[in-house]
Coordinates of C-alpha atoms in Angstrom, one line a residue:
X1 CA -13.3 -25.5 -16.7
X2 CA -11.1 -24.5 -19.6
X3 CA -7.7 -23.0 -19.0
X4 CA -7.5 -19.2 -19.0
X5 CA -6.3 -17.6 -22.2
X6 CA -3.3 -15.2 -22.1
X7 CA -5.7 -12.2 -22.4
X8 CA -7.9 -13.5 -19.5
X9 CA -4.8 -14.1 -17.4
X10 CA -3.6 -10.5 -18.0
X11 CA -7.0 -9.1 -17.3
X12 CA -7.7 -11.0 -14.1
X13 CA -4.1 -10.3 -12.9
X14 CA -4.9 -6.5 -13.1
X15 CA -8.1 -7.0 -11.1
X16 CA -6.3 -9.1 -8.6
X17 CA -3.8 -6.4 -8.1
X18 CA -6.6 -3.8 -7.6
X19 CA -8.4 -6.0 -5.1
X20 CA -5.2 -6.6 -3.2
X21 CA -4.3 -2.9 -3.0
X22 CA -7.9 -2.0 -1.9
X23 CA -7.8 -4.6 0.9
X24 CA -4.4 -3.5 2.1
X25 CA -5.5 0.2 2.0
X26 CA -8.3 -0.6 4.4
X27 CA -6.0 -2.3 6.9
X28 CA -3.2 0.2 6.5
X29 CA -5.6 2.9 7.6
X30 CA -5.7 1.2 11.0
X31 CA -1.9 1.0 11.1
X32 CA -1.7 4.7 10.1
X33 CA -3.8 5.5 13.2
X34 CA -1.3 3.7 15.4
X35 CA 1.6 5.6 13.8
X36 CA -0.3 8.9 14.5
X37 CA -0.8 7.8 18.1
X38 CA 2.9 7.1 18.4
X39 CA 3.8 10.5 16.9
X40 CA 1.4 12.1 19.4
X41 CA 3.0 10.3 22.3
X42 CA -0.1 8.2 23.2
X43 CA 1.5 5.0 22.0
X44 CA 5.1 4.0 22.8
X45 CA 7.6 2.5 20.3
X46 CA 7.2 -1.0 21.7
X47 CA 3.4 -0.9 21.3
X48 CA 3.8 0.4 17.8
X49 CA 6.3 -2.3 16.9
X50 CA 3.7 -4.9 18.2
X51 CA 1.0 -3.3 16.0
X52 CA 3.3 -3.6 13.0
X53 CA 4.0 -7.2 13.8
X54 CA 0.3 -8.0 14.2
X55 CA -0.4 -6.2 10.8
X56 CA 2.3 -8.3 9.1
X57 CA 1.2 -11.6 10.6
X58 CA -2.6 -10.8 10.2
X59 CA -4.1 -8.8 7.5
X60 CA -1.1 -8.4 5.3
X61 CA -0.4 -12.2 5.3
X62 CA -4.1 -13.0 4.7
X63 CA -4.2 -10.7 1.7
X64 CA -1.0 -12.2 0.4
X65 CA -2.4 -15.7 0.7
X66 CA -5.7 -14.6 -0.9
X67 CA -4.2 -12.7 -3.9
X68 CA -0.8 -14.3 -4.5
X69 CA -2.1 -17.0 -6.7
X70 CA -0.9 -18.9 -9.7
X71 CA -1.7 -17.2 -13.1
X72 CA -4.3 -19.9 -13.9
X73 CA -6.3 -19.1 -10.7
X74 CA -6.6 -15.3 -10.9
X75 CA -10.3 -15.7 -11.9
X76 CA -10.9 -17.5 -8.6
X77 CA -9.2 -14.6 -6.7
X78 CA -11.3 -12.1 -8.6
X79 CA -14.5 -14.0 -7.7
X80 CA -13.4 -14.1 -4.1
X81 CA -12.9 -10.3 -4.1
X82 CA -16.3 -9.8 -5.6
X83 CA -17.9 -12.1 -3.1
X84 CA -16.1 -10.2 -0.2
X85 CA -17.2 -6.8 -1.5
X86 CA -13.7 -5.7 -2.4
X87 CA -14.6 -5.5 -6.1
X88 CA -18.0 -4.8 -7.6
X89 CA -19.3 -7.2 -10.2
X90 CA -19.7 -4.2 -12.5
X91 CA -15.9 -3.7 -12.4
X92 CA -15.5 -7.0 -14.2
X93 CA -16.0 -6.3 -17.9
X94 CA -18.9 -8.4 -19.3
X95 CA -16.9 -10.7 -21.5
X96 CA -15.0 -11.8 -18.4
X97 CA -18.0 -12.1 -16.0
X98 CA -19.1 -15.5 -17.4
X99 CA -15.7 -16.9 -16.3
X100 CA -16.3 -16.1 -12.6
X101 CA -20.0 -16.7 -12.4
X102 CA -19.7 -20.4 -11.4
X103 CA -17.4 -19.3 -8.5
X104 CA -19.9 -16.6 -7.5
X105 CA -22.8 -19.0 -7.5
X106 CA -20.8 -21.4 -5.3
X107 CA -19.6 -18.7 -3.0
X108 CA -23.2 -17.5 -2.3
X109 CA -24.5 -21.1 -1.9
X110 CA -25.9 -22.1 1.4
X111 CA -23.3 -24.9 1.7
X112 CA -20.4 -22.5 1.3
X113 CA -21.9 -19.8 3.6
X114 CA -22.5 -22.3 6.4
X115 CA -18.9 -23.6 6.3
X116 CA -17.1 -20.3 5.8
X117 CA -16.5 -17.6 8.3
X118 CA -15.6 -14.3 6.8
X119 CA -12.5 -12.6 8.2
X120 CA -12.4 -9.1 9.6
X121 CA -10.1 -6.3 8.5
X122 CA -9.1 -5.8 12.1
X123 CA -5.8 -6.9 13.5
X124 CA -6.1 -5.4 17.0
X125 CA -5.6 -7.6 19.9

């Protein structure tokens, strides 16, 4: 496949940032609940610290690995976000969709689906 143009890199980088933020927002909601439990006195400081650690080592690290990609691979990260339901295909402007379509076809293939287990947004023990 051809290298990404500068315009494509900029565009896909914007979508990668959006996907990364959305994914973090979902998992941060769980962490927010733990902070509220701590504030209400139903969770002690040590348990909260463990939840923060699990968040950092789990969902935050996974999102970082998924979206902290080289500029020439942002299209792959966007295709991954579409496949995982973080982004909708309609959010990718039509001129850029053709760039990610091969990745989407692969990600929905039987071969890929059989060998890939989707991760959860949960970081609870």
